[in-house]
């Protein structure tokens, strides 16, 4: 027998016409079973031919021309006649064999419409993209079953406009349902319809907390540790931004110490710093920050809150809040002034040394640093060296203060994972600012609670933060108190939402494969049924 699913038929002939392999066959059994009552019949009513698309052979399409019989039903059944089916080959009303239909279904689930149709054509199984989508949509939903530990998270159908919710059975990390919306009522309704949930793993969002509380009041809620760490990182960055002046002051102090060893005029460095500050402050970004700061604080002075300012300015709520809570515009310009490194930073000591050695030709120095791998344009070097040429000397290269992002990363990284240079710089950061040193201590203690699941230390940590002089960490601590039980469970129990985040990432792949062509129902089928 050529193919396993043709074991119950007799092959009469095999032909190849116009690039299509055709099998002519008939059923070898003498009887058939009624699909309704199960009675066996041998009385043949009539015969007819079915044409079934089958699995390709050597990338060539295959058609099975199968002669089948219609039987009289001899059992106690309202059905008078029925058509015979061949196990593993045919099904009612199907135009493809069972194996071919399974391949079409899997292609539709994995690749959706157009990509799956193109791949199927290469293999010799022609199928239209609309047929593939209809096949996926016709599949029944998998049973949800009993769920004890539920994972929940949101995802964007259309970012900023339409959102949905994905639910996972955390026992086997299997997506069990998707629905449109991410409000508390949506989750509460689902939980009421599916009782038995004992643990709900979620992010820090208040909507899911409220929905779980209303839909499954006896369930334990667990705040995800990843989101806890992410929230802490955001507040640490705000703390570093607020105290970045300490780091700049430390860099200035180091500059003054280095300059004492030089018997040269310091005016060059002052001119260079002033020129650099002017270049930054005159940028479009800096000007926009100043305008926005003025506009937001004028509205704030008029008594408007964040939501009303958001509507009046058209800015995002988070952006308005950042400007609203900033005390001075300098606080917002820190990121602009320190956010990007200069391409010359690595080569400044060499530039200063060569200039003081008598090489004042900018073109020559530009050629030398280009041979060393510096990608700076000639104009960048010219503007940087212009103050040096005015006074005829280059001071020591100013030690740059660490960027906000760099300092934040060092504070949030385990000391064992820092290289030697980063460890030294972190030590300098903590030495330059007692507030950042205290922040580092709080971060280390929280990280230890997070990784070792020592939730019993949470209350002491919160009290110590409340006693500190770190307003941004106090805000983080207040947020924890509003969600205290879930956070405590997250720092104590093994449950977490890591698998949910992975499922959301896979969902994004499915969504992008479909290019927005199909509706939510197709996305839901693919997520729930894909292997």
Coordinates of C-alpha atoms in Angstrom, one line a residue:
X1 CA 0.0 0.0 0.0
X2 CA 1.4 3.4 -1.0
X3 CA -0.1 5.5 1.8
X4 CA -1.3 4.4 5.3
X5 CA -4.6 6.2 5.1
X6 CA -5.4 4.3 1.8
X7 CA -5.2 1.0 3.6
X8 CA -9.0 0.4 3.4
X9 CA -9.4 1.1 -0.3
X10 CA -8.4 -0.8 -3.5
X11 CA -6.3 1.2 -5.9
X12 CA -7.5 0.7 -9.5
X13 CA -5.1 3.0 -11.3
X14 CA -2.6 5.8 -10.8
X15 CA -2.2 8.5 -13.4
X16 CA -0.3 11.8 -13.7
X17 CA -2.1 14.4 -15.7
X18 CA -1.1 18.1 -16.0
X19 CA 1.3 17.8 -13.0
X20 CA -1.4 16.2 -10.8
X21 CA -1.1 12.6 -9.5
X22 CA -4.6 10.9 -9.5
X23 CA -5.5 7.8 -7.6
X24 CA -8.6 6.0 -8.7
X25 CA -9.9 3.7 -5.9
X26 CA -12.9 2.0 -4.4
X27 CA -13.7 0.8 -0.9
X28 CA -13.0 -2.9 -0.3
X29 CA -15.3 -3.6 2.6
X30 CA -18.7 -5.2 1.9
X31 CA -20.6 -3.3 4.6
X32 CA -20.8 0.0 6.4
X33 CA -22.0 1.4 9.7
X34 CA -24.7 3.9 10.0
X35 CA -23.4 7.1 11.6
X36 CA -26.6 7.7 13.6
X37 CA -27.7 4.4 15.1
X38 CA -24.5 2.3 14.6
X39 CA -26.2 -0.5 12.8
X40 CA -24.2 -2.4 10.1
X41 CA -25.7 -2.7 6.6
X42 CA -24.8 -4.6 3.5
X43 CA -27.7 -3.4 1.3
X44 CA -26.3 -1.0 -1.3
X45 CA -28.5 1.8 -2.4
X46 CA -26.2 3.5 -5.1
X47 CA -22.7 4.5 -5.9
X48 CA -21.1 7.8 -6.6
X49 CA -17.6 9.3 -7.0
X50 CA -15.8 11.7 -4.6
X51 CA -12.8 13.8 -5.5
X52 CA -10.5 14.4 -2.4
X53 CA -7.4 16.5 -2.3
X54 CA -4.7 14.4 -0.5
X55 CA -1.2 14.9 0.8
X56 CA 1.3 15.7 -2.0
X57 CA 3.9 13.3 -3.3
X58 CA 7.2 14.8 -4.3
X59 CA 5.7 18.3 -4.1
X60 CA 3.1 17.3 -6.7
X61 CA -0.6 17.7 -5.9
X62 CA -2.6 14.4 -5.3
X63 CA -6.2 13.8 -6.0
X64 CA -8.1 10.6 -4.9
X65 CA -11.0 9.7 -7.1
X66 CA -12.9 7.5 -4.7
X67 CA -16.0 5.5 -5.6
X68 CA -18.2 5.2 -2.5
X69 CA -21.5 3.6 -1.8
X70 CA -24.7 4.7 -0.2
X71 CA -26.4 2.0 2.0
X72 CA -29.9 1.4 3.3
X73 CA -30.0 1.6 7.1
X74 CA -31.6 -1.6 8.4
X75 CA -31.6 -0.5 12.1
X76 CA -34.3 1.3 14.2
X77 CA -33.2 4.7 12.7
X78 CA -35.0 7.5 11.0
X79 CA -32.2 7.6 8.5
X80 CA -33.1 5.7 5.4
X81 CA -29.8 5.8 3.6
X82 CA -26.3 6.9 4.5
X83 CA -22.9 7.2 2.7
X84 CA -20.0 5.1 3.8
X85 CA -16.9 6.8 5.2
X86 CA -13.4 5.4 5.1
X87 CA -11.5 5.5 8.4
X88 CA -8.6 7.9 8.3
X89 CA -9.4 9.0 4.8
X90 CA -12.8 10.7 4.5
X91 CA -15.2 12.7 6.5
X92 CA -18.7 14.0 5.8
X93 CA -18.8 16.8 3.2
X94 CA -15.0 17.2 3.1
X95 CA -13.1 17.9 -0.1
X96 CA -9.8 16.9 1.4
X97 CA -8.6 13.7 3.0
X98 CA -8.3 13.6 6.7
X99 CA -4.4 13.9 6.7
X100 CA -4.6 16.8 4.2
X101 CA -7.2 18.6 6.2
X102 CA -5.0 18.2 9.3
X103 CA -2.0 19.8 7.5
X104 CA -4.2 22.7 6.2
X105 CA -5.5 23.3 9.7
X106 CA -1.9 23.3 11.2
X107 CA -0.7 25.7 8.5
X108 CA -3.6 28.0 9.2
X109 CA -2.9 28.0 12.9
X110 CA 0.8 28.6 12.6
X111 CA 1.0 31.1 9.7
X112 CA -2.6 32.4 9.2
X113 CA -3.7 33.1 5.6
X114 CA -1.4 34.4 2.9
X115 CA 2.0 33.0 4.3
X116 CA 0.4 29.6 4.9
X117 CA -1.1 29.6 1.3
X118 CA 2.3 30.4 -0.2
X119 CA 4.1 27.6 1.8
X120 CA 1.3 25.1 1.0
X121 CA 1.7 25.8 -2.7
X122 CA 5.4 25.1 -2.5
X123 CA 4.7 21.7 -1.0
X124 CA 2.1 20.9 -3.6
X125 CA -1.0 21.4 -1.5
X126 CA -2.8 24.3 -3.1
X127 CA -5.2 26.1 -0.8
X128 CA -6.6 29.6 -0.8
X129 CA -5.8 32.1 2.0
X130 CA -9.5 32.6 2.7
X131 CA -10.0 28.8 3.0
X132 CA -7.2 28.7 5.6
X133 CA -8.8 31.4 7.6
X134 CA -12.2 29.8 7.4
X135 CA -10.7 26.5 8.5
X136 CA -9.2 28.1 11.6
X137 CA -12.4 30.0 12.5
X138 CA -14.4 26.8 12.2
X139 CA -12.3 24.9 14.8
X140 CA -14.0 24.4 18.2
X141 CA -12.5 26.1 21.3
X142 CA -10.4 23.8 23.5
X143 CA -12.1 23.0 26.8
X144 CA -11.0 25.3 29.7
X145 CA -11.4 22.7 32.5
X146 CA -10.7 23.4 36.1
X147 CA -8.2 26.2 36.8
X148 CA -6.7 26.6 40.2
X149 CA -3.9 29.1 39.4
X150 CA -4.8 31.8 36.8
X151 CA -2.4 34.1 35.1
X152 CA -3.9 37.3 33.6
X153 CA -2.4 40.2 31.6
X154 CA -3.4 42.7 28.9
X155 CA -2.3 43.2 25.4
X156 CA -2.8 45.8 22.7
X157 CA -5.1 44.9 19.7
X158 CA -4.6 48.5 18.5
X159 CA -2.0 50.2 20.7
X160 CA -3.5 53.2 22.6
X161 CA -7.1 52.3 21.4
X162 CA -8.2 48.7 21.7
X163 CA -6.9 46.3 24.3
X164 CA -7.7 42.7 25.2
X165 CA -7.0 40.2 28.1
X166 CA -5.2 36.9 27.9
X167 CA -5.7 34.2 30.6
X168 CA -3.4 31.3 31.3
X169 CA -3.7 28.1 33.3
X170 CA -0.4 28.4 35.3
X171 CA -0.3 24.7 35.9
X172 CA 0.8 24.0 32.3
X173 CA 1.3 27.6 31.0
X174 CA -1.5 27.0 28.5
X175 CA -3.6 30.0 27.2
X176 CA -7.2 29.1 28.0
X177 CA -9.1 32.2 26.9
X178 CA -8.9 35.7 25.3
X179 CA -11.5 38.4 25.5
X180 CA -11.7 42.0 24.4
X181 CA -11.3 44.7 27.1
X182 CA -9.2 45.0 30.2
X183 CA -11.6 46.5 32.7
X184 CA -12.4 45.1 36.1
X185 CA -15.9 44.2 35.0
X186 CA -14.6 42.0 32.2
X187 CA -12.3 39.9 34.4
X188 CA -15.0 39.7 37.2
X189 CA -17.6 38.4 34.7
X190 CA -15.1 35.7 33.5
X191 CA -14.2 34.6 37.0
X192 CA -17.9 34.3 38.0
X193 CA -18.5 32.1 34.9
X194 CA -15.5 29.9 35.7
X195 CA -15.4 29.1 39.4
X196 CA -12.7 27.3 41.3
X197 CA -9.8 29.7 40.8
X198 CA -7.7 29.8 43.9
X199 CA -4.8 32.0 42.9
X200 CA -4.7 35.0 40.5
X201 CA -1.3 36.1 39.2
X202 CA -1.4 39.6 37.8
X203 CA 0.6 42.8 37.2
X204 CA 0.2 45.9 39.4
X205 CA -2.8 47.3 37.5
X206 CA -5.7 48.2 39.6
X207 CA -8.4 47.0 37.2
X208 CA -7.3 43.4 37.4
X209 CA -7.0 43.6 41.2
X210 CA -10.5 45.0 41.5
X211 CA -11.9 42.4 38.9
X212 CA -10.3 39.5 40.8
X213 CA -11.6 40.8 44.1
X214 CA -15.1 41.0 42.8
X215 CA -15.1 37.9 40.6
X216 CA -13.3 35.5 42.9
X217 CA -13.2 37.1 46.4
X218 CA -11.7 34.0 48.1
X219 CA -8.8 33.7 45.6
X220 CA -5.3 34.8 46.6
X221 CA -3.9 37.6 44.4
X222 CA -0.2 37.5 43.6
X223 CA 1.6 40.6 42.2
X224 CA 4.2 39.7 39.6
X225 CA 7.8 40.1 40.7
X226 CA 8.9 41.4 37.3
X227 CA 6.5 44.3 37.5
X228 CA 7.5 45.0 41.1
X229 CA 11.2 45.3 40.0
X230 CA 10.2 47.4 37.0
X231 CA 8.2 49.8 39.1
X232 CA 11.1 50.1 41.6
X233 CA 13.5 50.8 38.6
X234 CA 11.3 53.6 37.4
X235 CA 11.4 55.3 40.9
X236 CA 15.1 54.7 41.2
X237 CA 15.6 56.5 37.9
X238 CA 13.6 59.5 39.2
X239 CA 15.7 59.6 42.3
X240 CA 18.9 59.6 40.2
X241 CA 17.5 62.4 38.0
X242 CA 16.7 64.4 41.1
X243 CA 20.2 64.0 42.5
X244 CA 22.2 64.1 39.3
X245 CA 23.5 67.5 40.4
X246 CA 25.6 65.7 43.0
X247 CA 27.2 63.6 40.4
X248 CA 28.0 66.7 38.2
X249 CA 29.4 68.4 41.3
X250 CA 31.6 65.4 42.0
X251 CA 32.9 65.5 38.4
X252 CA 33.6 69.2 38.7
X253 CA 35.5 68.6 41.9
X254 CA 37.6 66.0 40.2
X255 CA 38.2 68.4 37.4
X256 CA 39.5 71.0 39.8
X257 CA 41.8 68.5 41.4
X258 CA 43.2 67.5 38.0
X259 CA 43.6 71.1 36.9
X260 CA 45.8 71.9 39.9
X261 CA 48.4 69.7 38.4
X262 CA 48.5 71.8 35.3
X263 CA 50.3 75.1 35.0
X264 CA 47.9 76.3 32.4
X265 CA 45.1 78.8 32.0
X266 CA 41.8 77.3 33.1
X267 CA 39.8 79.6 30.9
X268 CA 39.9 77.1 28.0
X269 CA 37.9 74.5 29.9
X270 CA 35.4 77.1 31.0
X271 CA 35.0 78.3 27.5
X272 CA 34.6 74.7 26.3
X273 CA 32.0 73.9 28.9
X274 CA 30.1 77.0 28.2
X275 CA 30.1 76.3 24.4
X276 CA 29.0 72.8 25.0
X277 CA 26.2 73.9 27.3
X278 CA 25.1 76.5 24.7
X279 CA 25.0 73.9 22.0
X280 CA 22.8 71.6 24.1
X281 CA 20.5 74.4 25.5
X282 CA 20.0 75.8 22.0
X283 CA 18.7 72.5 20.6
X284 CA 15.1 72.1 19.5
X285 CA 14.5 69.5 22.2
X286 CA 15.7 71.8 25.0
X287 CA 13.6 74.7 23.7
X288 CA 10.5 72.5 23.5
X289 CA 11.1 71.3 27.1
X290 CA 11.2 74.9 28.3
X291 CA 8.0 75.8 26.4
X292 CA 6.2 72.8 27.7
X293 CA 7.3 73.4 31.2
X294 CA 6.1 77.0 31.1
X295 CA 2.8 76.0 29.6
X296 CA 2.1 73.2 32.1
X297 CA 3.0 75.3 35.1
X298 CA 0.9 78.2 33.9
X299 CA -2.1 75.9 33.8
X300 CA -1.1 74.4 37.1
X301 CA -1.0 77.9 38.6
X302 CA -4.5 78.5 37.2
X303 CA -5.8 75.6 39.3
X304 CA -5.9 72.8 36.6
X305 CA -5.1 69.3 37.5
X306 CA -3.2 66.7 35.5
X307 CA -6.2 65.4 33.6
X308 CA -7.4 68.8 32.6
X309 CA -3.9 69.9 31.5
X310 CA -3.7 66.7 29.4
X311 CA -6.9 67.6 27.6
X312 CA -5.8 71.2 27.1
X313 CA -2.3 70.4 25.8
X314 CA -2.9 67.1 24.0
X315 CA 0.1 65.6 25.8
X316 CA 0.2 62.1 27.2
X317 CA -0.8 61.8 30.8
X318 CA 2.6 60.5 31.9
X319 CA 4.3 63.4 30.2
X320 CA 2.0 66.0 31.8
X321 CA 2.6 64.4 35.2
X322 CA 6.4 64.5 34.7
X323 CA 6.3 68.3 33.9
X324 CA 3.6 68.9 36.6
X325 CA 5.7 67.5 39.4
X326 CA 9.0 69.0 38.3
X327 CA 10.1 71.9 40.5
X328 CA 12.4 73.5 38.0
X329 CA 13.1 73.1 34.2
X330 CA 16.7 72.1 35.0
X331 CA 15.3 68.9 36.5
X332 CA 13.9 68.1 33.1
X333 CA 16.9 69.2 31.1
X334 CA 19.2 66.7 32.9
X335 CA 18.2 64.0 30.5
X336 CA 18.8 66.2 27.5
X337 CA 22.2 67.3 28.8
X338 CA 23.4 63.9 29.9
X339 CA 21.3 61.5 27.8
X340 CA 23.7 61.0 24.9
X341 CA 27.4 60.6 25.0
X342 CA 29.6 62.5 22.6
X343 CA 31.5 60.6 20.0
X344 CA 34.6 62.5 21.1
X345 CA 34.4 61.4 24.8
X346 CA 36.8 58.5 24.4
X347 CA 39.3 60.6 22.4
X348 CA 39.2 63.9 24.4
X349 CA 42.3 63.0 26.6
X350 CA 44.3 62.4 23.3
X351 CA 42.9 65.6 21.7
X352 CA 43.9 67.7 24.7
X353 CA 47.4 66.1 24.9
X354 CA 48.1 66.6 21.2
X355 CA 46.9 70.2 21.3
X356 CA 49.2 71.0 24.3
X357 CA 52.0 69.3 22.6
X358 CA 51.8 71.9 19.9
X359 CA 49.6 70.2 17.3
X360 CA 47.0 72.9 16.8
X361 CA 45.9 71.9 13.3
X362 CA 42.4 70.6 13.6
X363 CA 42.6 68.7 10.3
X364 CA 45.6 66.8 11.5
X365 CA 44.1 65.8 14.8
X366 CA 40.9 64.9 13.1
X367 CA 42.8 62.6 10.7
X368 CA 44.7 61.0 13.7
X369 CA 41.6 60.2 15.7
X370 CA 39.8 58.9 12.6
X371 CA 42.7 56.4 12.1
X372 CA 42.0 55.4 15.8
X373 CA 38.4 54.7 14.9
X374 CA 36.6 57.9 15.9
X375 CA 33.5 58.5 13.8
X376 CA 33.2 62.2 14.6
X377 CA 32.7 64.6 11.7
X378 CA 35.3 67.3 11.2
X379 CA 32.8 70.0 12.2
X380 CA 32.2 68.3 15.6
X381 CA 35.9 68.4 16.4
X382 CA 36.3 72.0 15.1
X383 CA 33.5 73.3 17.3
X384 CA 34.9 71.4 20.3
X385 CA 38.5 72.8 19.8
X386 CA 37.5 76.3 18.9
X387 CA 37.8 77.6 22.6
X388 CA 41.2 76.0 22.9
X389 CA 42.5 77.9 19.9
X390 CA 41.2 81.2 21.3
X391 CA 43.3 80.9 24.4
X392 CA 46.1 78.7 23.0
X393 CA 45.9 75.9 25.6
X394 CA 43.7 72.8 26.2
X395 CA 43.0 72.0 29.9
X396 CA 42.6 68.4 31.1
X397 CA 39.7 66.6 29.7
X398 CA 36.7 67.0 32.0
X399 CA 35.7 63.7 33.7
X400 CA 32.1 63.2 32.5
X401 CA 29.4 62.7 35.1
X402 CA 27.7 59.4 34.6
X403 CA 24.4 59.5 32.6
X404 CA 21.1 59.1 34.4
X405 CA 20.5 55.8 32.7
X406 CA 24.0 54.5 33.4
X407 CA 23.8 55.3 37.1
X408 CA 20.4 53.8 37.3
X409 CA 21.6 50.6 35.7
X410 CA 24.5 50.3 38.1
X411 CA 22.2 50.7 41.1
X412 CA 19.8 48.0 39.8
X413 CA 22.5 45.5 38.8
X414 CA 23.7 42.8 41.2
X415 CA 27.3 43.7 42.3
X416 CA 28.6 40.4 41.1
X417 CA 27.4 41.2 37.6
X418 CA 29.2 44.5 37.3
X419 CA 32.7 44.6 35.7
X420 CA 35.6 46.2 37.5
X421 CA 35.2 49.6 35.9
X422 CA 31.4 49.7 36.5
X423 CA 31.9 48.7 40.2
X424 CA 34.4 51.6 40.6
X425 CA 32.0 54.1 39.0
X426 CA 29.1 52.8 41.2
X427 CA 31.3 53.3 44.3
X428 CA 32.0 56.9 43.1
X429 CA 28.3 57.5 42.6
X430 CA 27.5 56.4 46.1
X431 CA 30.4 58.4 47.5
X432 CA 29.2 61.6 45.7
X433 CA 25.7 61.5 47.0
X434 CA 24.4 60.1 50.3
X435 CA 20.9 59.9 48.9
X436 CA 22.0 57.6 46.1
X437 CA 24.0 55.6 48.6
X438 CA 20.8 55.1 50.6
X439 CA 19.0 54.3 47.4
X440 CA 21.5 51.6 46.6
X441 CA 21.0 50.0 50.0
X442 CA 17.2 50.0 49.6
X443 CA 17.5 48.5 46.2
X444 CA 19.8 45.7 47.4
X445 CA 17.5 44.8 50.3
X446 CA 14.4 44.7 48.0
X447 CA 16.3 42.6 45.4
X448 CA 17.2 40.1 48.2
X449 CA 13.5 39.9 49.2
X450 CA 12.5 39.4 45.6
X451 CA 14.9 36.7 44.7
X452 CA 14.9 34.8 48.1
X453 CA 11.1 35.2 48.6
X454 CA 11.5 36.8 52.0
X455 CA 8.2 38.7 52.2
X456 CA 8.4 38.7 56.0
X457 CA 11.0 41.6 55.6
X458 CA 8.7 43.8 53.6
X459 CA 7.1 45.7 56.4
X460 CA 10.5 46.6 57.9
X461 CA 11.7 47.8 54.4
X462 CA 8.6 50.0 54.0
X463 CA 9.1 51.6 57.4
X464 CA 12.7 52.3 56.7
X465 CA 11.8 53.9 53.3
X466 CA 9.2 56.0 55.1
X467 CA 11.8 57.2 57.5
X468 CA 14.3 58.2 54.7
X469 CA 14.7 61.4 52.7
X470 CA 13.8 59.8 49.4
X471 CA 10.4 61.0 48.1
X472 CA 10.4 58.9 45.0
X473 CA 11.0 55.7 46.9
X474 CA 8.3 56.8 49.4
X475 CA 5.9 57.0 46.4
X476 CA 6.8 53.5 45.5
X477 CA 6.3 52.3 49.1
X478 CA 2.9 54.0 49.2
X479 CA 1.9 52.1 46.0
X480 CA 2.9 48.9 47.7
X481 CA 0.8 49.6 50.7
X482 CA -2.2 50.1 48.5
X483 CA -1.6 46.6 47.1
X484 CA 0.0 45.2 50.2
X485 CA -1.5 41.7 50.3
X486 CA -0.8 40.9 46.6
X487 CA 2.8 42.3 46.9
X488 CA 3.4 40.3 50.0
X489 CA 2.2 37.1 48.3
X490 CA 4.4 37.9 45.3
X491 CA 7.4 38.2 47.6
X492 CA 6.5 35.0 49.5
X493 CA 4.9 32.5 47.1
X494 CA 6.4 30.7 44.1
X495 CA 3.8 31.9 41.7
X496 CA 4.6 34.6 39.2
X497 CA 3.5 35.9 35.8
X498 CA 6.5 35.0 33.7
X499 CA 4.6 32.6 31.6
X500 CA 2.0 35.1 30.9
X501 CA 4.5 37.6 29.6
X502 CA 5.9 34.9 27.3
X503 CA 2.4 34.2 26.0
X504 CA 1.8 37.9 25.3
X505 CA 5.1 37.9 23.3
X506 CA 3.9 34.9 21.2
X507 CA 0.5 36.6 20.8
X508 CA 2.3 39.7 19.3
X509 CA 3.9 37.4 16.7
X510 CA 0.6 36.0 15.7
X511 CA -0.9 39.5 15.5
X512 CA 1.9 40.8 13.3
X513 CA 1.7 37.8 11.0
X514 CA -1.9 38.7 10.1
X515 CA -1.0 42.4 9.3
X516 CA -4.3 43.5 10.8
X517 CA -6.3 41.8 8.2
X518 CA -8.5 39.5 10.4
X519 CA -10.6 40.3 13.4
X520 CA -10.2 39.4 17.1
X521 CA -11.8 36.1 16.7
X522 CA -9.1 34.7 14.4
X523 CA -6.4 35.9 16.7
X524 CA -8.1 34.2 19.6
X525 CA -8.4 30.9 17.8
X526 CA -4.7 31.0 16.9
X527 CA -3.6 31.7 20.4
X528 CA -5.8 29.1 22.0
X529 CA -5.2 26.3 19.4
X530 CA -1.6 26.7 18.2
X531 CA 0.7 24.0 19.5

